[in-house]
Amino acid sequence: MATIRDVARAAGVSVATVSAVVNDSAYVSPALRARVLDAVRELGFAPSQVARNLRRGRSDLVAIVVADLANPFYGRVVCAAEAAVAGWGYSLVVCNSDENPDAEKRILARLRMLHCEGLILVPVSNALPAAARETEGRRTPMVLFGRAFDDNRLDAVTIDNFAAAQQATNYLIDLGHSRIGAINGPLHVSTGRARMEGMQAALAAKGLALDSRFVRPGEFREDVAYSAARSLLGQPDRPTALYVANGLMALGVMRAISDLGLRCPEDLSVASTDNIPGVRGLKPVLTRTEHPIVDMVNEAVRLLVDRIKNARDEEGRTVVFPSSLVVGDSCAPLKAG
């Protein structure tokens, strides 16, 4: 690959002259400019954007680290983020932590080497990894997405997870169900914990309690939720309704119901939180709470760009989006007797 020095030798000019031509940073006579451009074309010289950005002291890169890229929800988040950051003049670096804290640490360390100007992070634990801090002690501008934890220096964009679970659970209760089970998410992250608490609060408000026999961890994974649902629904004493804490797990649950020879909603009502493309194609249509992914991503990018451009160091801002209940065909009134 030709270097700037190769171009300078071929054109018979200094490296500074070549730099002035390719970067259009200083006046160069038409004759010299033509010689440089001829040499550039003959040698196939391509200036390094990375080196150029380092000289400018910026990379024009924004990173997003999602928790599970196999989850279609995060696929939608990434697509929305790519469009949003492009509108602000940035390029997007996409990373997947796969719900693994060690992988998240490694990714954050690598992103520091890329000199990303900002980061949107879906955290996989309840604390900010040390790798998210610059070696000099300066923290990279960051916005937490979907999940949050106590750190008043960080911006966060989330949904009201507690209320979302309440909505779905109240709908099941209003249909007459009291034996309601749960396929829950990981309780060490804010989404899993808040959705579980919201479900329990909805039950408690009606004088009901969540039976521990009817609860299984699904870890926000389709395959784990499938096995959990088979374990829960394969027992003689089973719930009449299920709250499933995210859309990907709902796919696994619905598959388990079918494989067990059960019918939804005749044998079991199911309600969920989250909207992913596969959920909308389920038959019966899943009753679920949804949230505005594109609006949330746009807001996260807006907050991040504000941090980048204005070097803000004040207390973090948290934006909470409401969820809405979408009634499908997966729930039915409890049968008498």
Coordinates of C-alpha atoms in Angstrom, one line a residue:
M1 CA 0.0 0.0 0.0
A2 CA 1.4 3.4 -1.0
T3 CA 2.3 5.8 1.7
I4 CA 2.3 9.6 1.7
R5 CA 6.1 9.5 1.4
D6 CA 5.8 7.4 -1.8
V7 CA 3.5 10.0 -3.3
A8 CA 5.9 12.8 -2.3
R9 CA 8.9 11.0 -4.0
A10 CA 6.8 10.3 -7.2
A11 CA 5.6 13.9 -7.5
G12 CA 9.0 15.4 -6.5
V13 CA 7.5 17.4 -3.7
S14 CA 7.6 17.4 0.1
V15 CA 5.4 15.3 2.4
A16 CA 3.9 18.6 3.7
T17 CA 2.8 19.5 0.1
V18 CA 1.1 16.1 -0.4
S19 CA -0.7 16.5 3.0
A20 CA -1.8 20.0 2.0
V21 CA -3.3 18.7 -1.3
V22 CA -5.1 15.6 0.0
N23 CA -6.4 17.4 3.1
D24 CA -7.1 20.7 1.2
S25 CA -5.5 22.4 4.2
A26 CA -3.2 25.0 2.5
Y27 CA -2.7 26.7 -0.8
V28 CA -0.7 24.7 -3.4
S29 CA -0.1 26.0 -6.9
P30 CA -2.1 24.4 -9.6
A31 CA 0.9 22.9 -11.2
L32 CA 2.1 21.2 -8.0
R33 CA -1.4 20.1 -7.1
A34 CA -1.7 18.4 -10.5
R35 CA 1.6 16.6 -10.0
V36 CA 0.5 15.4 -6.6
L37 CA -2.9 14.2 -7.8
D38 CA -1.3 12.4 -10.7
A39 CA 1.0 10.5 -8.3
V40 CA -2.0 9.8 -6.0
R41 CA -3.9 8.2 -8.9
E42 CA -0.9 6.2 -10.2
L43 CA 0.1 4.8 -6.8
G44 CA -3.5 4.2 -5.7
F45 CA -2.8 6.2 -2.5
A46 CA -5.7 6.3 0.0
P47 CA -5.3 8.6 3.0
S48 CA -5.9 6.9 6.4
Q49 CA -9.1 8.2 7.9
V50 CA -8.0 6.8 11.3
A51 CA -4.7 8.8 11.2
R52 CA -6.6 11.9 10.0
N53 CA -9.1 11.6 12.8
L54 CA -6.3 11.2 15.4
R55 CA -4.7 14.4 14.1
R56 CA -8.0 16.1 14.4
G57 CA -8.5 14.7 17.9
R58 CA -11.7 12.9 17.1
S59 CA -12.9 9.7 15.6
D60 CA -16.5 10.4 14.5
L61 CA -17.3 6.9 16.0
V62 CA -20.1 6.1 18.4
A63 CA -20.3 2.6 19.8
I64 CA -23.3 0.6 20.9
V65 CA -22.9 -2.5 23.1
V66 CA -26.0 -4.7 23.2
A67 CA -26.7 -7.6 25.5
D68 CA -27.8 -10.2 22.9
L69 CA -27.6 -9.5 19.2
A70 CA -29.4 -12.8 18.6
N71 CA -32.5 -11.1 20.1
P72 CA -34.5 -9.4 17.4
F73 CA -35.3 -6.6 19.8
Y74 CA -31.6 -5.6 19.8
G75 CA -31.5 -5.9 16.0
R76 CA -34.1 -3.2 15.8
V77 CA -32.2 -1.1 18.3
V78 CA -29.0 -1.3 16.3
C79 CA -30.8 -0.4 13.0
A80 CA -32.4 2.6 14.7
A81 CA -29.1 3.6 16.3
E82 CA -27.2 3.5 13.0
A83 CA -29.8 5.8 11.4
A84 CA -29.8 8.1 14.4
V85 CA -26.0 8.6 14.7
A86 CA -25.6 9.1 10.9
G87 CA -28.0 12.0 11.3
W88 CA -25.5 13.6 13.7
G89 CA -22.5 12.9 11.4
Y90 CA -21.2 9.8 13.3
S91 CA -20.5 6.2 12.3
L92 CA -21.7 3.3 14.5
V93 CA -19.5 0.5 16.0
V94 CA -21.7 -2.4 17.0
C95 CA -20.6 -4.9 19.7
N96 CA -22.4 -7.8 21.4
S97 CA -21.7 -8.8 25.0
D98 CA -23.9 -11.8 24.9
E99 CA -25.1 -11.2 28.5
N100 CA -21.6 -12.0 29.6
P101 CA -19.9 -9.5 32.1
D102 CA -16.4 -10.7 31.1
A103 CA -17.2 -10.2 27.4
E104 CA -18.5 -6.7 28.2
K105 CA -15.3 -5.8 30.0
R106 CA -13.2 -6.9 27.0
I107 CA -15.4 -5.0 24.6
L108 CA -15.2 -1.8 26.6
A109 CA -11.4 -2.0 26.8
R110 CA -11.2 -2.4 23.0
L111 CA -13.5 0.5 22.4
R112 CA -11.2 2.7 24.4
M113 CA -8.4 1.8 21.9
L114 CA -10.7 2.9 19.0
H115 CA -11.1 6.3 20.7
C116 CA -14.9 6.2 20.3
E117 CA -16.4 9.5 21.2
G118 CA -19.4 8.1 23.0
L119 CA -21.1 4.9 24.0
I120 CA -24.6 3.5 24.2
L121 CA -24.5 0.6 26.6
V122 CA -27.0 -2.1 27.4
P123 CA -25.4 -3.3 30.7
V124 CA -25.3 -6.9 31.7
S125 CA -24.8 -6.3 35.4
N126 CA -25.9 -3.8 38.0
A127 CA -22.7 -1.8 38.1
L128 CA -20.5 0.1 35.7
P129 CA -17.4 -1.9 34.8
A130 CA -14.1 -0.2 35.5
A131 CA -13.2 -0.7 31.8
A132 CA -15.8 2.0 31.0
R133 CA -13.5 4.6 32.4
E134 CA -10.6 6.2 30.6
T135 CA -7.1 5.5 32.0
E136 CA -6.7 9.2 32.9
G137 CA -9.8 9.0 35.0
R138 CA -12.1 10.7 32.4
R139 CA -15.2 8.8 31.6
T140 CA -16.3 8.3 28.0
P141 CA -19.6 10.0 27.4
M142 CA -22.2 7.2 27.9
V143 CA -25.9 6.6 27.9
L144 CA -27.4 3.4 29.3
F145 CA -30.2 1.9 27.2
G146 CA -33.1 -0.2 28.3
R147 CA -31.4 -1.1 31.6
A148 CA -30.1 1.2 34.3
F149 CA -28.4 1.2 37.7
D150 CA -27.7 3.6 40.4
D151 CA -25.1 6.1 39.1
N152 CA -26.2 9.7 39.2
R153 CA -23.5 10.6 36.7
L154 CA -24.9 8.6 33.8
D155 CA -27.8 9.3 31.4
A156 CA -30.3 6.5 30.9
V157 CA -33.2 5.8 28.6
T158 CA -35.6 3.0 29.7
I159 CA -39.2 2.0 29.8
D160 CA -41.3 1.8 32.9
N161 CA -40.6 -1.9 33.4
F162 CA -42.5 -2.0 36.7
A163 CA -45.7 -0.5 35.1
A164 CA -45.3 -2.7 32.0
A165 CA -45.4 -5.9 34.1
Q166 CA -48.3 -4.5 36.1
Q167 CA -50.3 -3.8 32.9
A168 CA -49.9 -7.3 31.6
T169 CA -50.6 -9.0 34.9
N170 CA -53.6 -6.8 35.7
Y171 CA -55.1 -7.9 32.3
L172 CA -54.7 -11.5 33.3
I173 CA -56.3 -10.9 36.7
D174 CA -59.2 -9.0 35.1
L175 CA -59.9 -12.1 33.1
G176 CA -60.4 -14.0 36.3
H177 CA -56.9 -15.7 36.6
S178 CA -55.4 -16.0 40.1
R179 CA -53.0 -18.9 39.5
I180 CA -50.6 -16.8 37.4
G181 CA -47.1 -18.1 36.7
A182 CA -44.0 -16.3 35.4
I183 CA -41.1 -16.9 33.1
N184 CA -38.8 -14.1 34.4
G185 CA -35.7 -12.4 33.3
P186 CA -32.4 -12.2 35.1
L187 CA -33.0 -10.5 38.4
H188 CA -29.5 -9.0 38.6
V189 CA -30.4 -6.5 35.8
S190 CA -32.9 -3.7 36.2
T191 CA -35.4 -4.9 33.6
G192 CA -35.7 -8.4 35.0
R193 CA -36.0 -7.2 38.5
A194 CA -38.5 -4.4 37.9
R195 CA -40.7 -6.6 35.7
M196 CA -40.8 -9.2 38.5
E197 CA -41.6 -6.6 41.1
G198 CA -44.3 -5.1 38.9
M199 CA -46.0 -8.5 38.5
Q200 CA -45.9 -9.1 42.2
A201 CA -47.3 -5.7 43.0
A202 CA -50.2 -6.3 40.6
L203 CA -51.0 -9.5 42.4
A204 CA -50.6 -8.1 45.8
A205 CA -53.0 -5.2 45.0
K206 CA -55.7 -7.8 44.4
G207 CA -54.9 -9.8 47.5
L208 CA -53.0 -12.5 45.5
A209 CA -49.5 -13.8 45.9
L210 CA -47.1 -15.3 43.4
D211 CA -46.7 -19.0 44.0
S212 CA -43.0 -19.9 43.8
R213 CA -43.9 -23.2 42.2
F214 CA -45.1 -21.3 39.2
V215 CA -42.0 -19.3 38.6
R216 CA -39.1 -20.3 36.3
P217 CA -36.0 -18.3 35.2
G218 CA -35.9 -17.7 31.5
E219 CA -32.7 -15.5 31.4
F220 CA -34.2 -13.5 28.5
R221 CA -33.3 -16.4 26.2
E222 CA -35.6 -18.3 23.9
D223 CA -34.1 -21.7 24.5
V224 CA -33.9 -21.3 28.2
A225 CA -37.5 -20.1 28.3
Y226 CA -38.6 -23.1 26.2
S227 CA -37.1 -25.5 28.7
A228 CA -38.4 -23.5 31.7
A229 CA -42.0 -23.5 30.2
R230 CA -41.8 -27.3 29.6
S231 CA -40.7 -27.8 33.2
L232 CA -43.5 -25.6 34.6
L233 CA -46.3 -26.7 32.3
G234 CA -45.4 -30.3 32.3
Q235 CA -46.4 -30.7 35.9
P236 CA -49.9 -31.8 36.9
D237 CA -50.4 -28.7 39.0
R238 CA -49.9 -25.8 36.7
P239 CA -51.0 -22.2 36.4
T240 CA -53.9 -21.1 34.2
A241 CA -52.0 -18.0 32.9
L242 CA -48.4 -16.9 32.4
Y243 CA -46.6 -13.6 32.4
V244 CA -43.5 -13.8 30.2
A245 CA -40.9 -11.0 30.9
N246 CA -39.8 -10.4 27.3
G247 CA -40.7 -11.2 23.7
L248 CA -37.9 -13.5 22.9
M249 CA -38.8 -15.8 25.8
A250 CA -42.4 -15.6 24.7
L251 CA -41.4 -17.3 21.4
G252 CA -39.9 -20.2 23.4
V253 CA -42.9 -20.4 25.7
M254 CA -45.3 -20.6 22.8
R255 CA -43.3 -23.3 21.2
A256 CA -43.3 -25.3 24.5
I257 CA -47.0 -25.0 24.8
S258 CA -47.4 -26.4 21.3
D259 CA -44.9 -29.2 21.9
L260 CA -46.7 -30.2 25.1
G261 CA -50.0 -30.6 23.2
L262 CA -51.6 -27.6 25.0
R263 CA -53.6 -24.9 23.4
C264 CA -53.3 -21.2 23.9
P265 CA -55.5 -19.6 25.2
E266 CA -57.9 -22.5 25.8
D267 CA -55.5 -24.3 28.2
L268 CA -53.2 -21.4 29.2
S269 CA -53.4 -17.6 28.7
V270 CA -50.1 -15.9 28.0
A271 CA -49.1 -12.2 28.2
S272 CA -45.7 -10.7 27.7
T273 CA -43.6 -7.5 27.7
D274 CA -41.5 -6.5 24.6
N275 CA -42.1 -6.2 20.9
I276 CA -39.9 -8.2 18.5
P277 CA -40.8 -9.0 14.9
G278 CA -41.4 -12.7 15.6
V279 CA -43.9 -12.0 18.3
R280 CA -46.2 -10.2 15.9
G281 CA -46.4 -13.3 13.7
L282 CA -47.4 -15.7 16.4
K283 CA -50.7 -17.5 16.2
P284 CA -52.6 -16.8 18.4
V285 CA -51.5 -13.1 18.4
L286 CA -49.7 -12.5 21.6
T287 CA -51.1 -10.0 24.2
R288 CA -48.1 -7.8 25.2
T289 CA -46.9 -4.5 26.3
E290 CA -44.9 -2.6 23.7
H291 CA -42.6 0.4 23.9
P292 CA -41.4 2.8 21.2
I293 CA -38.0 1.5 20.2
V294 CA -37.1 4.2 17.6
D295 CA -38.2 7.1 19.8
M296 CA -36.1 5.6 22.7
V297 CA -33.0 5.2 20.5
N298 CA -33.3 8.7 19.1
E299 CA -33.5 10.1 22.6
A300 CA -30.5 8.0 23.7
V301 CA -28.4 9.3 20.8
R302 CA -29.6 12.9 21.4
L303 CA -28.5 12.7 25.1
L304 CA -25.2 11.1 24.0
V305 CA -24.4 13.8 21.4
D306 CA -25.2 16.5 23.9
R307 CA -22.6 14.9 26.3
I308 CA -20.0 14.7 23.5
K309 CA -20.5 18.2 22.2
N310 CA -21.0 20.0 25.4
A311 CA -18.6 18.0 27.7
R312 CA -21.4 17.8 30.2
D313 CA -20.3 16.6 33.7
E314 CA -23.4 17.3 35.7
E315 CA -25.9 14.8 37.2
G316 CA -27.2 12.1 34.8
R317 CA -30.6 12.4 33.2
T318 CA -33.1 9.5 33.1
V319 CA -35.8 9.4 30.4
V320 CA -38.5 6.8 31.1
F321 CA -40.9 5.9 28.2
P322 CA -44.3 4.5 29.0
S323 CA -45.4 1.1 27.6
S324 CA -48.8 0.4 26.0
L325 CA -50.9 -2.8 26.2
V326 CA -51.6 -4.5 22.9
V327 CA -54.4 -7.0 23.3
G328 CA -54.1 -10.1 21.1
D329 CA -55.7 -13.5 21.1
S330 CA -53.4 -15.3 23.6
C331 CA -55.5 -14.6 26.7
A332 CA -59.0 -15.8 27.6
P333 CA -61.3 -15.5 30.6
L334 CA -60.8 -18.2 33.2
K335 CA -63.2 -21.1 32.6
A336 CA -65.6 -21.8 35.5
G337 CA -64.8 -25.0 37.4

